[in-house]
Amino acid sequence: MIKLTLKDGSVREIEGAMPACEIIKGIGMGLYKAACCVKIDGIVKDLRTVIDKDCEFEVLTFDSKAGKETFWHTASHLMAQAVKNLYPEAKLARGPATETGFYYDFQVAKPFAPADLEKIEAEMKKLAKEGYELSRFELSVDEALKLMEEKGENFKVELINKHNDMGESLSFYQQGDFVDLCAGPHLMNVSPIKAVKLLSCTGAYWGSADDNVQLSRIYGTAYPKASQLEEHLKAMEEAKLRDHNKIGRELEYFTTVDYIGQGLPILLPKGAKVIQTLQRWIEDEEYKRGYLLTKTPLMAKRDLYKISGHWDHYRDGMFILGDADDESKECFALRPMTCPFQYQVFLNKKRSYRDLPMRLGETSTLFRNEDSGEMHGLIRVRQFTISEGHLILRPEQLEEEFRGCLELAKYCLDTVGLSEDVSYRFSQWDPARTDKYEGTPEQWDEAQSTMKKILDNIGLDYEVGIDEAAFYGPKLDIQIKNVFGKEDTLITIQIDMLLAKKFGMEYVDSDGKMKNPYIIHRTSIGCYERTLALLLEKYAGVLPLWLAPEQARILPIGEAHVEYAQKLADRLSAFGMRVTVDAKDENIGTKIKNSRFDRIPYMLIIGDKEVEANEVSVRSRKEGELGAMALDAIVNKLVEEVATKAK
C-alpha cells in the first residue's frame, strides 16, 4: 500500500507498487499534472526514484518551497535546451534553481546580449508548448563519461570524473533530444512552464575562481500562470526601491571603497549608531538572562584551530597570516568564530557541576574569506560583528538551555520586527560525506535525535536541511530572505557534543566523576551588519524610533525661532533622544522635504505661534500630521515610544 498526502490534506491510498509516473498522473485533485516532487520524512525526492510500499508521501506543488525549486530547476533545463537549439556549440556548465527563479552557465564564443535573451525566451515558450516529457535514467560512471564525451560536454565530464572513486551510478534527465547530468528532482513534463522571463546575463566562473574558465550566465524566472509572473516582476521593482544597497548608501548608513576591498564596508555615523544601539540592547538583555561577558583576541595561532578542527574543515574560509604549510614558523589566522577562544574561560580553572550552565556572550568581530561573487552590501561581507555566545552545560540541562536560546532569539526578532519574516531549518549532516564532519555516525545519530526531540517538544515548525550542519554538530538555522528573495541564515543555535573532549573540558559531577560538558553555540540577533541591511529593507529606511540614528529633527521656520528650538533639543537630549536642529537659512518647505528624504521619524516645527504658546507642531512618518502639542506631551510621547521599543 502506498499512501499519498494530497494538497488538501487528504490521504489517497494506492494499492500495489504502481509506477510512480502513473501514480502522479492518476491523482488529479487539482495538482499540476507534471508534479513529481515529494517529501518523505522531511527529505525532498523525485517520486520516480521511490517505489517502496508502505511509504507516506507529501506531494509538493508550486505552492511549496520545494515545489518551486523543482519547477524552476526544470525551467533551467528548458532554457538550456533552448540555448542548445539556437547555439549548438554552447557548452553546458550548471543550472540550479535559485530562491526566485533559476540560472544556467554556458561557455559560448561570444557572451550573451539582451537581444539573445529575447530569442532564447521565445524558444523556451515554443518548447514548453510542445510538452516534452522528462525521463530519468541512470548510468555508471564509465557510461556517463562516454555519453558526455560524445556530446562534447567537457564541464559535465569534469563533474563525472569527481565520482570516479565513489562507484556510484549517475542520474540523467532527458526531454526530447536534450540530455543533462542532474540529480533532480524535475517535473514530469515541461508544459506547466507557461510564463517565462529571462532577466539578465552576466559573466561567471567555472568553480567560482577568478583564474578559471569564463562562462556566460543567464538568469530567469518562470511561473505556471502569466498573472503570477506579472506579480513577481512588480514585486522585483518594489524590491529595487527597498534594496539596502540603494537605501543604505543614499541615506549614508555605509559606503565601500575599492582600495579597501570588497566585502569590507565602512559604517558611516548613521549605520554605526544603529549597530551600537542594537549591541548595547543585546548585551544588556543577555546580562539579564545570566550571560557572562567576555572579550577575546581577534586572531590566534594555527594550533588553536587545529584543536577545534577548523584548520582541517574551514581553512579555505580563513584569513591566514604567515605560511600555513611551514610548521617551523608561527602562523596566525584571523578568527572566523569565537568558540575555541571562549572555551578558555571555562578552562581557566577547575569546574564543578555547580558552575553549570555557564553562559558566555561576546560581541565578536569575525573574518571569513567569502568568494568575491558572494559579496552583497551588508548582507554578506568578509568582516562582520555578531552576537555570539556559548553555553557550557550538563547533558540534563540541554533541552532547557536550548529552549532559552530559542526564546531569546524569538524575543530579539519580535522586538526588531522580523519575527514574521523568518523560517526554521533543522540542519543535519550528510552521512555520505563524512570527510566534511567530525565524529562518528553514532555520535551524529545521538546529537541529531536529541535535537529532533527538543525541537518536537518545543513544537517548532521546521524544515530539514541535509548537509547543512556545522562540522561538529547539528543546528537550528533561523532563515530569512532579503527583498530579492535570496535566503540567508540570520541566527543559529547549535548542539555540540564533540569539541569539549577535544579541548579537555571537564567538570566534577555530583558523583565525583570527571565528565565532558555539552556545548550550545548560538547567536541572539546574528550578524549586526546583516540585521541592519534587513531592517533597512523591511522598513524602507524608516526605522522604528528606538533604532533610528536621528529620531527627531527640529525645524525652526526662521532665525528668531532657533533659540527656542535649541532649548527643546537640549531637553530631549537629556532623555537620551537623538535630536538635531536644522538651523540652515532655508525655507520651511525645503527643510520638510529634506527631513522626509532622510526618513526622520518625527519633524518638530516651530514658528511664532508655537513659541508664544510654548508648543511645537508635530509631524510623524508613521501617524501623519499630529498638530500642535505641548512640550511636555511631545517629550513624554517620544520617550515612551523609545522605552517600549514600539515598531
CSV table of N, CA and C in Angstrom, one decimal, residues 551-555 568 572 592 601-606 610 615-631 633-635 637-638 641:
chain,number,residue,atom,x,y,z
A,551,GLN,N,16.3,60.6,15.6
A,551,GLN,CA,15.0,60.3,16.0
A,551,GLN,C,14.0,61.4,15.8
A,552,ALA,N,14.5,62.6,15.9
A,552,ALA,CA,13.6,63.8,15.6
A,552,ALA,C,14.5,64.9,15.1
A,553,ARG,N,13.9,65.7,14.2
A,553,ARG,CA,14.6,66.9,13.7
A,553,ARG,C,13.7,68.1,14.0
A,554,ILE,N,14.2,69.1,14.6
A,554,ILE,CA,13.5,70.3,14.9
A,554,ILE,C,13.7,71.3,13.8
A,555,LEU,N,12.6,71.8,13.3
A,555,LEU,CA,12.7,72.7,12.1
A,555,LEU,C,12.2,74.1,12.5
A,568,LEU,N,14.5,73.1,23.1
A,568,LEU,CA,13.7,71.8,23.0
A,568,LEU,C,14.7,70.6,22.8
A,572,LEU,N,15.2,67.2,25.0
A,572,LEU,CA,15.0,65.9,24.5
A,572,LEU,C,16.3,65.1,24.7
A,592,ILE,N,11.4,70.6,5.4
A,592,ILE,CA,10.5,69.4,5.5
A,592,ILE,C,10.8,68.4,4.4
A,601,PRO,N,11.9,60.1,11.7
A,601,PRO,CA,10.6,59.6,12.3
A,601,PRO,C,9.7,60.8,12.7
A,602,TYR,N,10.3,61.8,13.3
A,602,TYR,CA,9.5,63.0,13.8
A,602,TYR,C,10.1,64.3,13.3
A,603,MET,N,9.2,65.2,12.8
A,603,MET,CA,9.6,66.5,12.5
A,603,MET,C,8.9,67.4,13.5
A,604,LEU,N,9.6,68.3,14.2
A,604,LEU,CA,9.0,69.2,15.2
A,604,LEU,C,9.2,70.6,14.6
A,605,ILE,N,8.1,71.3,14.2
A,605,ILE,CA,8.2,72.5,13.5
A,605,ILE,C,7.8,73.7,14.5
A,606,ILE,N,8.6,74.7,14.4
A,606,ILE,CA,8.5,75.8,15.4
A,606,ILE,C,8.4,77.1,14.6
A,610,GLU,N,4.0,78.7,17.8
A,610,GLU,CA,4.5,77.7,18.7
A,610,GLU,C,5.3,78.3,19.9
A,615,GLU,N,4.6,75.5,22.5
A,615,GLU,CA,4.2,74.3,21.9
A,615,GLU,C,5.1,74.0,20.8
A,616,VAL,N,4.8,72.9,20.1
A,616,VAL,CA,5.5,72.5,18.9
A,616,VAL,C,4.5,71.8,17.9
A,617,SER,N,4.7,72.1,16.6
A,617,SER,CA,3.9,71.4,15.6
A,617,SER,C,4.5,70.1,15.2
A,618,VAL,N,3.8,69.0,15.3
A,618,VAL,CA,4.4,67.6,15.2
A,618,VAL,C,4.0,66.9,13.9
A,619,ARG,N,4.9,66.4,13.1
A,619,ARG,CA,4.6,65.5,12.0
A,619,ARG,C,5.4,64.2,12.2
A,620,SER,N,4.6,63.1,12.1
A,620,SER,CA,5.1,61.8,12.3
A,620,SER,C,5.1,61.0,11.0
A,621,ARG,N,6.2,60.3,10.7
A,621,ARG,CA,6.3,59.5,9.5
A,621,ARG,C,5.2,58.4,9.6
A,622,LYS,N,4.9,57.9,10.8
A,622,LYS,CA,4.0,56.8,10.9
A,622,LYS,C,2.6,57.2,11.1
A,623,GLU,N,2.4,58.3,11.8
A,623,GLU,CA,1.0,58.7,12.2
A,623,GLU,C,0.5,59.9,11.4
A,624,GLY,N,1.4,60.6,10.7
A,624,GLY,CA,1.0,61.8,9.9
A,624,GLY,C,1.0,63.0,10.7
A,625,GLU,N,0.2,64.0,10.3
A,625,GLU,CA,0.1,65.3,11.0
A,625,GLU,C,-0.6,65.2,12.3
A,626,LEU,N,0.2,65.5,13.4
A,626,LEU,CA,-0.4,65.4,14.8
A,626,LEU,C,-0.8,66.8,15.3
A,627,GLY,N,-0.4,67.8,14.6
A,627,GLY,CA,-0.8,69.2,15.1
A,627,GLY,C,0.1,69.7,16.2
A,628,ALA,N,-0.5,70.7,16.9
A,628,ALA,CA,0.3,71.3,18.0
A,628,ALA,C,0.2,70.5,19.2
A,629,MET,N,1.4,70.4,19.9
A,629,MET,CA,1.4,69.6,21.1
A,629,MET,C,2.3,70.4,22.1
A,630,ALA,N,1.9,70.3,23.4
A,630,ALA,CA,2.6,70.9,24.5
A,630,ALA,C,4.0,70.2,24.6
A,631,LEU,N,5.0,71.0,25.0
A,631,LEU,CA,6.4,70.4,25.0
A,631,LEU,C,6.4,69.2,25.9
A,633,ALA,N,4.1,67.1,26.5
A,633,ALA,CA,3.4,66.0,25.8
A,633,ALA,C,4.3,65.3,24.7
A,634,ILE,N,5.0,66.1,23.9
A,634,ILE,CA,5.8,65.5,22.9
A,634,ILE,C,7.0,64.8,23.5
A,635,VAL,N,7.6,65.4,24.5
A,635,VAL,CA,8.7,64.8,25.2
A,635,VAL,C,8.3,63.4,25.8
A,637,LYS,N,5.8,61.6,24.8
A,637,LYS,CA,5.4,60.6,23.8
A,637,LYS,C,6.6,60.0,23.2
A,638,LEU,N,7.7,60.8,22.9
A,638,LEU,CA,8.9,60.2,22.2
A,638,LEU,C,9.6,59.3,23.2
A,641,GLU,N,7.8,56.0,23.5
A,641,GLU,CA,7.9,55.2,22.3
A,641,GLU,C,9.3,54.5,22.2
